[in-house]
Amino acid sequence: MTVGVPTCKLDTPVIDIARYLLENNVEGMCVLDKEGNGVGVVGIEELVVAYSRQDACSITAEDVMREGMPTLKADMPLALAAQMMCDQHTRIAYMIHNAAGIIYPAAYITYRHLVRHLAAESGDELKDLGIKAERKNPLQVFVEKRDAARRLAQT
């Protein structure tokens, strides 16, 4: 699983979602309502459906999202998680966190995670996954994003 979930608002244009998924090599985004609760998912399948519409350039996450969020327990064995994802016909499932009444996705697992685990010859190949994965500290992430925004503004 990957800790930290890509999210968007209901009014996010699908074009922005498509760009994000491609640039970050992820399979879907969780759609949040105004209170921050996860209410749906926009994945590759939903974007293909959006692409087939004549108004694809003007539609939003709310227009194409799959309502609800497929969820799994974080301590579930991977084989069971894989079976449940197959049964639910979903390529992405979320581990949910509840903080002060706001229910939001804290981590996710995809078919790609399962295939990586299956193909891994050692745990070293999976160091970037799970709660023990190495992460940048929040200040470092902020500085990198700020600097990237500044570079964009200069062009």
mmCIF file with all atom_site columns, C-alpha atoms in Angstrom:
data_model
loop_
_atom_site.group_PDB
_atom_site.id
_atom_site.type_symbol
_atom_site.label_atom_id
_atom_site.label_alt_id
_atom_site.label_comp_id
_atom_site.label_asym_id
_atom_site.label_entity_id
_atom_site.label_seq_id
_atom_site.pdbx_PDB_ins_code
_atom_site.Cartn_x
_atom_site.Cartn_y
_atom_site.Cartn_z
_atom_site.occupancy
_atom_site.B_iso_or_equiv
_atom_site.pdbx_formal_charge
_atom_site.auth_seq_id
_atom_site.auth_comp_id
_atom_site.auth_asym_id
_atom_site.auth_atom_id
_atom_site.pdbx_PDB_model_num
ATOM 1   C CA . MET A 1 1   ? 0.000   0.000   0.000   1.00 0.00 ? 1   MET A CA 1
ATOM 2   C CA . THR A 1 2   ? 0.951   3.609   -0.363  1.00 0.00 ? 2   THR A CA 1
ATOM 3   C CA . VAL A 1 3   ? 0.423   5.943   2.584   1.00 0.00 ? 3   VAL A CA 1
ATOM 4   C CA . GLY A 1 4   ? -0.961  9.305   1.524   1.00 0.00 ? 4   GLY A CA 1
ATOM 5   C CA . VAL A 1 5   ? -3.779  9.447   -0.991  1.00 0.00 ? 5   VAL A CA 1
ATOM 6   C CA . PRO A 1 6   ? -4.134  11.673  -4.041  1.00 0.00 ? 6   PRO A CA 1
ATOM 7   C CA . THR A 1 7   ? -7.368  13.618  -3.622  1.00 0.00 ? 7   THR A CA 1
ATOM 8   C CA . CYS A 1 8   ? -9.386  16.193  -5.508  1.00 0.00 ? 8   CYS A CA 1
ATOM 9   C CA . LYS A 1 9   ? -12.505 18.267  -4.999  1.00 0.00 ? 9   LYS A CA 1
ATOM 10  C CA . LEU A 1 10  ? -15.857 17.604  -6.612  1.00 0.00 ? 10  LEU A CA 1
ATOM 11  C CA . ASP A 1 11  ? -15.342 20.526  -9.002  1.00 0.00 ? 11  ASP A CA 1
ATOM 12  C CA . THR A 1 12  ? -11.861 19.485  -10.209 1.00 0.00 ? 12  THR A CA 1
ATOM 13  C CA . PRO A 1 13  ? -11.789 19.311  -14.035 1.00 0.00 ? 13  PRO A CA 1
ATOM 14  C CA . VAL A 1 14  ? -11.240 15.788  -15.358 1.00 0.00 ? 14  VAL A CA 1
ATOM 15  C CA . ILE A 1 15  ? -8.416  17.091  -17.541 1.00 0.00 ? 15  ILE A CA 1
ATOM 16  C CA . ASP A 1 16  ? -6.498  18.092  -14.391 1.00 0.00 ? 16  ASP A CA 1
ATOM 17  C CA . ILE A 1 17  ? -7.154  14.669  -12.880 1.00 0.00 ? 17  ILE A CA 1
ATOM 18  C CA . ALA A 1 18  ? -5.911  12.919  -16.027 1.00 0.00 ? 18  ALA A CA 1
ATOM 19  C CA . ARG A 1 19  ? -2.714  14.978  -16.015 1.00 0.00 ? 19  ARG A CA 1
ATOM 20  C CA . TYR A 1 20  ? -2.103  14.234  -12.339 1.00 0.00 ? 20  TYR A CA 1
ATOM 21  C CA . LEU A 1 21  ? -2.613  10.495  -12.759 1.00 0.00 ? 21  LEU A CA 1
ATOM 22  C CA . LEU A 1 22  ? -0.192  10.368  -15.671 1.00 0.00 ? 22  LEU A CA 1
ATOM 23  C CA . GLU A 1 23  ? 2.466   12.623  -14.121 1.00 0.00 ? 23  GLU A CA 1
ATOM 24  C CA . ASN A 1 24  ? 2.419   10.729  -10.825 1.00 0.00 ? 24  ASN A CA 1
ATOM 25  C CA . ASN A 1 25  ? 1.852   7.209   -12.152 1.00 0.00 ? 25  ASN A CA 1
ATOM 26  C CA . VAL A 1 26  ? -1.215  6.565   -9.987  1.00 0.00 ? 26  VAL A CA 1
ATOM 27  C CA . GLU A 1 27  ? -4.428  4.770   -10.891 1.00 0.00 ? 27  GLU A CA 1
ATOM 28  C CA . GLY A 1 28  ? -7.018  6.979   -9.267  1.00 0.00 ? 28  GLY A CA 1
ATOM 29  C CA . MET A 1 29  ? -7.919  9.915   -7.083  1.00 0.00 ? 29  MET A CA 1
ATOM 30  C CA . CYS A 1 30  ? -10.265 10.010  -4.166  1.00 0.00 ? 30  CYS A CA 1
ATOM 31  C CA . VAL A 1 31  ? -12.923 12.713  -4.500  1.00 0.00 ? 31  VAL A CA 1
ATOM 32  C CA . LEU A 1 32  ? -13.595 14.723  -1.324  1.00 0.00 ? 32  LEU A CA 1
ATOM 33  C CA . ASP A 1 33  ? -16.706 16.714  -0.480  1.00 0.00 ? 33  ASP A CA 1
ATOM 34  C CA . LYS A 1 34  ? -16.600 20.210  1.066   1.00 0.00 ? 34  LYS A CA 1
ATOM 35  C CA . GLU A 1 35  ? -16.154 18.735  4.557   1.00 0.00 ? 35  GLU A CA 1
ATOM 36  C CA . GLY A 1 36  ? -13.215 16.569  3.494   1.00 0.00 ? 36  GLY A CA 1
ATOM 37  C CA . ASN A 1 37  ? -15.053 13.235  3.473   1.00 0.00 ? 37  ASN A CA 1
ATOM 38  C CA . GLY A 1 38  ? -14.222 10.750  0.729   1.00 0.00 ? 38  GLY A CA 1
ATOM 39  C CA . VAL A 1 39  ? -17.306 10.432  -1.494  1.00 0.00 ? 39  VAL A CA 1
ATOM 40  C CA . GLY A 1 40  ? -16.045 8.848   -4.694  1.00 0.00 ? 40  GLY A CA 1
ATOM 41  C CA . VAL A 1 41  ? -13.194 7.758   -6.941  1.00 0.00 ? 41  VAL A CA 1
ATOM 42  C CA . VAL A 1 42  ? -12.008 8.893   -10.352 1.00 0.00 ? 42  VAL A CA 1
ATOM 43  C CA . GLY A 1 43  ? -9.748  6.317   -11.934 1.00 0.00 ? 43  GLY A CA 1
ATOM 44  C CA . ILE A 1 44  ? -8.555  5.399   -15.385 1.00 0.00 ? 44  ILE A CA 1
ATOM 45  C CA . GLU A 1 45  ? -11.861 3.732   -16.255 1.00 0.00 ? 45  GLU A CA 1
ATOM 46  C CA . GLU A 1 46  ? -13.880 6.841   -15.342 1.00 0.00 ? 46  GLU A CA 1
ATOM 47  C CA . LEU A 1 47  ? -11.528 9.020   -17.377 1.00 0.00 ? 47  LEU A CA 1
ATOM 48  C CA . VAL A 1 48  ? -11.970 6.814   -20.441 1.00 0.00 ? 48  VAL A CA 1
ATOM 49  C CA . VAL A 1 49  ? -15.736 7.180   -20.077 1.00 0.00 ? 49  VAL A CA 1
ATOM 50  C CA . ALA A 1 50  ? -15.267 10.953  -19.729 1.00 0.00 ? 50  ALA A CA 1
ATOM 51  C CA . TYR A 1 51  ? -13.122 10.989  -22.875 1.00 0.00 ? 51  TYR A CA 1
ATOM 52  C CA . SER A 1 52  ? -15.959 9.442   -24.864 1.00 0.00 ? 52  SER A CA 1
ATOM 53  C CA . ARG A 1 53  ? -18.252 12.354  -23.988 1.00 0.00 ? 53  ARG A CA 1
ATOM 54  C CA . GLN A 1 54  ? -18.478 15.364  -26.269 1.00 0.00 ? 54  GLN A CA 1
ATOM 55  C CA . ASP A 1 55  ? -18.165 17.724  -23.301 1.00 0.00 ? 55  ASP A CA 1
ATOM 56  C CA . ALA A 1 56  ? -15.036 16.021  -21.914 1.00 0.00 ? 56  ALA A CA 1
ATOM 57  C CA . CYS A 1 57  ? -13.132 19.310  -21.706 1.00 0.00 ? 57  CYS A CA 1
ATOM 58  C CA . SER A 1 58  ? -15.691 20.872  -19.385 1.00 0.00 ? 58  SER A CA 1
ATOM 59  C CA . ILE A 1 59  ? -16.743 18.087  -17.014 1.00 0.00 ? 59  ILE A CA 1
ATOM 60  C CA . THR A 1 60  ? -15.616 17.653  -13.416 1.00 0.00 ? 60  THR A CA 1
ATOM 61  C CA . ALA A 1 61  ? -14.836 14.865  -10.989 1.00 0.00 ? 61  ALA A CA 1
ATOM 62  C CA . GLU A 1 62  ? -18.417 14.934  -9.727  1.00 0.00 ? 62  GLU A CA 1
ATOM 63  C CA . ASP A 1 63  ? -19.706 14.257  -13.254 1.00 0.00 ? 63  ASP A CA 1
ATOM 64  C CA . VAL A 1 64  ? -17.703 11.055  -13.757 1.00 0.00 ? 64  VAL A CA 1
ATOM 65  C CA . MET A 1 65  ? -16.736 9.727   -10.320 1.00 0.00 ? 65  MET A CA 1
ATOM 66  C CA . ARG A 1 66  ? -17.693 6.294   -9.127  1.00 0.00 ? 66  ARG A CA 1
ATOM 67  C CA . GLU A 1 67  ? -19.660 7.016   -5.973  1.00 0.00 ? 67  GLU A CA 1
ATOM 68  C CA . GLY A 1 68  ? -18.456 5.528   -2.724  1.00 0.00 ? 68  GLY A CA 1
ATOM 69  C CA . MET A 1 69  ? -14.979 4.382   -1.869  1.00 0.00 ? 69  MET A CA 1
ATOM 70  C CA . PRO A 1 70  ? -13.928 0.756   -1.982  1.00 0.00 ? 70  PRO A CA 1
ATOM 71  C CA . THR A 1 71  ? -12.299 0.146   1.395   1.00 0.00 ? 71  THR A CA 1
ATOM 72  C CA . LEU A 1 72  ? -10.166 -2.527  2.984   1.00 0.00 ? 72  LEU A CA 1
ATOM 73  C CA . LYS A 1 73  ? -8.752  -2.975  6.465   1.00 0.00 ? 73  LYS A CA 1
ATOM 74  C CA . ALA A 1 74  ? -5.052  -2.120  6.723   1.00 0.00 ? 74  ALA A CA 1
ATOM 75  C CA . ASP A 1 75  ? -4.150  -5.398  8.452   1.00 0.00 ? 75  ASP A CA 1
ATOM 76  C CA . MET A 1 76  ? -5.865  -7.607  5.870   1.00 0.00 ? 76  MET A CA 1
ATOM 77  C CA . PRO A 1 77  ? -3.739  -10.317 4.201   1.00 0.00 ? 77  PRO A CA 1
ATOM 78  C CA . LEU A 1 78  ? -2.816  -9.345  0.635   1.00 0.00 ? 78  LEU A CA 1
ATOM 79  C CA . ALA A 1 79  ? -4.420  -12.435 -0.907  1.00 0.00 ? 79  ALA A CA 1
ATOM 80  C CA . LEU A 1 80  ? -7.740  -11.540 0.723   1.00 0.00 ? 80  LEU A CA 1
ATOM 81  C CA . ALA A 1 81  ? -7.375  -7.887  -0.336  1.00 0.00 ? 81  ALA A CA 1
ATOM 82  C CA . ALA A 1 82  ? -6.769  -9.037  -3.919  1.00 0.00 ? 82  ALA A CA 1
ATOM 83  C CA . GLN A 1 83  ? -9.843  -11.253 -3.856  1.00 0.00 ? 83  GLN A CA 1
ATOM 84  C CA . MET A 1 84  ? -12.031 -8.487  -2.423  1.00 0.00 ? 84  MET A CA 1
ATOM 85  C CA . MET A 1 85  ? -10.793 -6.018  -5.041  1.00 0.00 ? 85  MET A CA 1
ATOM 86  C CA . CYS A 1 86  ? -11.614 -8.529  -7.778  1.00 0.00 ? 86  CYS A CA 1
ATOM 87  C CA . ASP A 1 87  ? -15.061 -9.147  -6.275  1.00 0.00 ? 87  ASP A CA 1
ATOM 88  C CA . GLN A 1 88  ? -15.736 -5.384  -6.108  1.00 0.00 ? 88  GLN A CA 1
ATOM 89  C CA . HIS A 1 89  ? -14.421 -4.853  -9.672  1.00 0.00 ? 89  HIS A CA 1
ATOM 90  C CA . THR A 1 90  ? -12.052 -2.146  -8.492  1.00 0.00 ? 90  THR A CA 1
ATOM 91  C CA . ARG A 1 91  ? -8.388  -1.568  -9.280  1.00 0.00 ? 91  ARG A CA 1
ATOM 92  C CA . ILE A 1 92  ? -7.912  0.657   -6.214  1.00 0.00 ? 92  ILE A CA 1
ATOM 93  C CA . ALA A 1 93  ? -9.071  0.372   -2.596  1.00 0.00 ? 93  ALA A CA 1
ATOM 94  C CA . TYR A 1 94  ? -8.553  2.652   0.382   1.00 0.00 ? 94  TYR A CA 1
ATOM 95  C CA . MET A 1 95  ? -7.708  2.297   4.042   1.00 0.00 ? 95  MET A CA 1
ATOM 96  C CA . ILE A 1 96  ? -9.859  4.792   5.924   1.00 0.00 ? 96  ILE A CA 1
ATOM 97  C CA . HIS A 1 97  ? -9.053  7.003   8.906   1.00 0.00 ? 97  HIS A CA 1
ATOM 98  C CA . ASN A 1 98  ? -11.614 8.772   11.080  1.00 0.00 ? 98  ASN A CA 1
ATOM 99  C CA . ALA A 1 99  ? -10.467 11.980  12.767  1.00 0.00 ? 99  ALA A CA 1
ATOM 100 C CA . ALA A 1 100 ? -12.934 14.208  14.589  1.00 0.00 ? 100 ALA A CA 1
ATOM 101 C CA . GLY A 1 101 ? -15.838 12.782  12.596  1.00 0.00 ? 101 GLY A CA 1
ATOM 102 C CA . ILE A 1 102 ? -14.207 13.345  9.224   1.00 0.00 ? 102 ILE A CA 1
ATOM 103 C CA . ILE A 1 103 ? -13.701 10.092  7.369   1.00 0.00 ? 103 ILE A CA 1
ATOM 104 C CA . TYR A 1 104 ? -10.877 10.309  4.885   1.00 0.00 ? 104 TYR A CA 1
ATOM 105 C CA . PRO A 1 105 ? -8.586  7.917   3.024   1.00 0.00 ? 105 PRO A CA 1
ATOM 106 C CA . ALA A 1 106 ? -5.154  7.531   4.630   1.00 0.00 ? 106 ALA A CA 1
ATOM 107 C CA . ALA A 1 107 ? -3.611  4.929   2.295   1.00 0.00 ? 107 ALA A CA 1
ATOM 108 C CA . TYR A 1 108 ? -4.444  2.978   -0.820  1.00 0.00 ? 108 TYR A CA 1
ATOM 109 C CA . ILE A 1 109 ? -3.634  -0.278  -2.560  1.00 0.00 ? 109 ILE A CA 1
ATOM 110 C CA . THR A 1 110 ? -3.899  -0.994  -6.281  1.00 0.00 ? 110 THR A CA 1
ATOM 111 C CA . TYR A 1 111 ? -3.527  -3.890  -8.657  1.00 0.00 ? 111 TYR A CA 1
ATOM 112 C CA . ARG A 1 112 ? -0.073  -2.487  -9.403  1.00 0.00 ? 112 ARG A CA 1
ATOM 113 C CA . HIS A 1 113 ? 0.919   -2.906  -5.721  1.00 0.00 ? 113 HIS A CA 1
ATOM 114 C CA . LEU A 1 114 ? -0.254  -6.510  -5.764  1.00 0.00 ? 114 LEU A CA 1
ATOM 115 C CA . VAL A 1 115 ? 1.626   -7.313  -8.968  1.00 0.00 ? 115 VAL A CA 1
ATOM 116 C CA . ARG A 1 116 ? 4.784   -5.640  -7.606  1.00 0.00 ? 116 ARG A CA 1
ATOM 117 C CA . HIS A 1 117 ? 4.541   -7.753  -4.460  1.00 0.00 ? 117 HIS A CA 1
ATOM 118 C CA . LEU A 1 118 ? 4.051   -10.889 -6.514  1.00 0.00 ? 118 LEU A CA 1
ATOM 119 C CA . ALA A 1 119 ? 7.093   -10.120 -8.697  1.00 0.00 ? 119 ALA A CA 1
ATOM 120 C CA . ALA A 1 120 ? 9.430   -8.892  -5.935  1.00 0.00 ? 120 ALA A CA 1
ATOM 121 C CA . GLU A 1 121 ? 12.482  -11.025 -5.399  1.00 0.00 ? 121 GLU A CA 1
ATOM 122 C CA . SER A 1 122 ? 13.164  -9.432  -2.004  1.00 0.00 ? 122 SER A CA 1
ATOM 123 C CA . GLY A 1 123 ? 11.762  -6.897  0.415   1.00 0.00 ? 123 GLY A CA 1
ATOM 124 C CA . ASP A 1 124 ? 14.296  -4.367  -0.839  1.00 0.00 ? 124 ASP A CA 1
ATOM 125 C CA . GLU A 1 125 ? 12.224  -3.952  -4.005  1.00 0.00 ? 125 GLU A CA 1
ATOM 126 C CA . LEU A 1 126 ? 9.236   -2.833  -1.911  1.00 0.00 ? 126 LEU A CA 1
ATOM 127 C CA . LYS A 1 127 ? 10.906  -0.267  0.353   1.00 0.00 ? 127 LYS A CA 1
ATOM 128 C CA . ASP A 1 128 ? 8.800   2.565   -1.035  1.00 0.00 ? 128 ASP A CA 1
ATOM 129 C CA . LEU A 1 129 ? 5.538   0.938   0.111   1.00 0.00 ? 129 LEU A CA 1
ATOM 130 C CA . GLY A 1 130 ? 3.734   0.639   3.427   1.00 0.00 ? 130 GLY A CA 1
ATOM 131 C CA . ILE A 1 131 ? 3.883   2.545   6.668   1.00 0.00 ? 131 ILE A CA 1
ATOM 132 C CA . LYS A 1 132 ? 7.624   2.014   7.035   1.00 0.00 ? 132 LYS A CA 1
ATOM 133 C CA . ALA A 1 133 ? 8.441   3.539   3.640   1.00 0.00 ? 133 ALA A CA 1
ATOM 134 C CA . GLU A 1 134 ? 11.015  6.304   3.600   1.00 0.00 ? 134 GLU A CA 1
ATOM 135 C CA . ARG A 1 135 ? 9.348   9.702   3.248   1.00 0.00 ? 135 ARG A CA 1
ATOM 136 C CA . LYS A 1 136 ? 10.447  13.286  2.927   1.00 0.00 ? 136 LYS A CA 1
ATOM 137 C CA . ASN A 1 137 ? 9.664   15.450  5.920   1.00 0.00 ? 137 ASN A CA 1
ATOM 138 C CA . PRO A 1 138 ? 6.758   17.898  5.440   1.00 0.00 ? 138 PRO A CA 1
ATOM 139 C CA . LEU A 1 139 ? 9.031   20.962  5.408   1.00 0.00 ? 139 LEU A CA 1
ATOM 140 C CA . GLN A 1 140 ? 11.165  19.456  2.648   1.00 0.00 ? 140 GLN A CA 1
ATOM 141 C CA . VAL A 1 141 ? 8.028   18.721  0.589   1.00 0.00 ? 141 VAL A CA 1
ATOM 142 C CA . PHE A 1 142 ? 6.780   22.277  1.110   1.00 0.00 ? 142 PHE A CA 1
ATOM 143 C CA . VAL A 1 143 ? 10.107  23.804  0.020   1.00 0.00 ? 143 VAL A CA 1
ATOM 144 C CA . GLU A 1 144 ? 10.207  21.621  -3.112  1.00 0.00 ? 144 GLU A CA 1
ATOM 145 C CA . LYS A 1 145 ? 6.636   22.548  -4.081  1.00 0.00 ? 145 LYS A CA 1
ATOM 146 C CA . ARG A 1 146 ? 7.253   26.236  -3.390  1.00 0.00 ? 146 ARG A CA 1
ATOM 147 C CA . ASP A 1 147 ? 10.420  26.238  -5.491  1.00 0.00 ? 147 ASP A CA 1
ATOM 148 C CA . ALA A 1 148 ? 8.667   24.430  -8.342  1.00 0.00 ? 148 ALA A CA 1
ATOM 149 C CA . ALA A 1 149 ? 5.836   26.984  -8.261  1.00 0.00 ? 149 ALA A CA 1
ATOM 150 C CA . ARG A 1 150 ? 8.341   29.811  -8.356  1.00 0.00 ? 150 ARG A CA 1
ATOM 151 C CA . ARG A 1 151 ? 10.072  28.266  -11.378 1.00 0.00 ? 151 ARG A CA 1
ATOM 152 C CA . LEU A 1 152 ? 6.734   27.960  -13.173 1.00 0.00 ? 152 LEU A CA 1
ATOM 153 C CA . ALA A 1 153 ? 5.860   31.571  -12.385 1.00 0.00 ? 153 ALA A CA 1
ATOM 154 C CA . GLN A 1 154 ? 9.165   32.735  -13.899 1.00 0.00 ? 154 GLN A CA 1
ATOM 155 C CA . THR A 1 155 ? 8.498   31.043  -17.240 1.00 0.00 ? 155 THR A CA 1
#
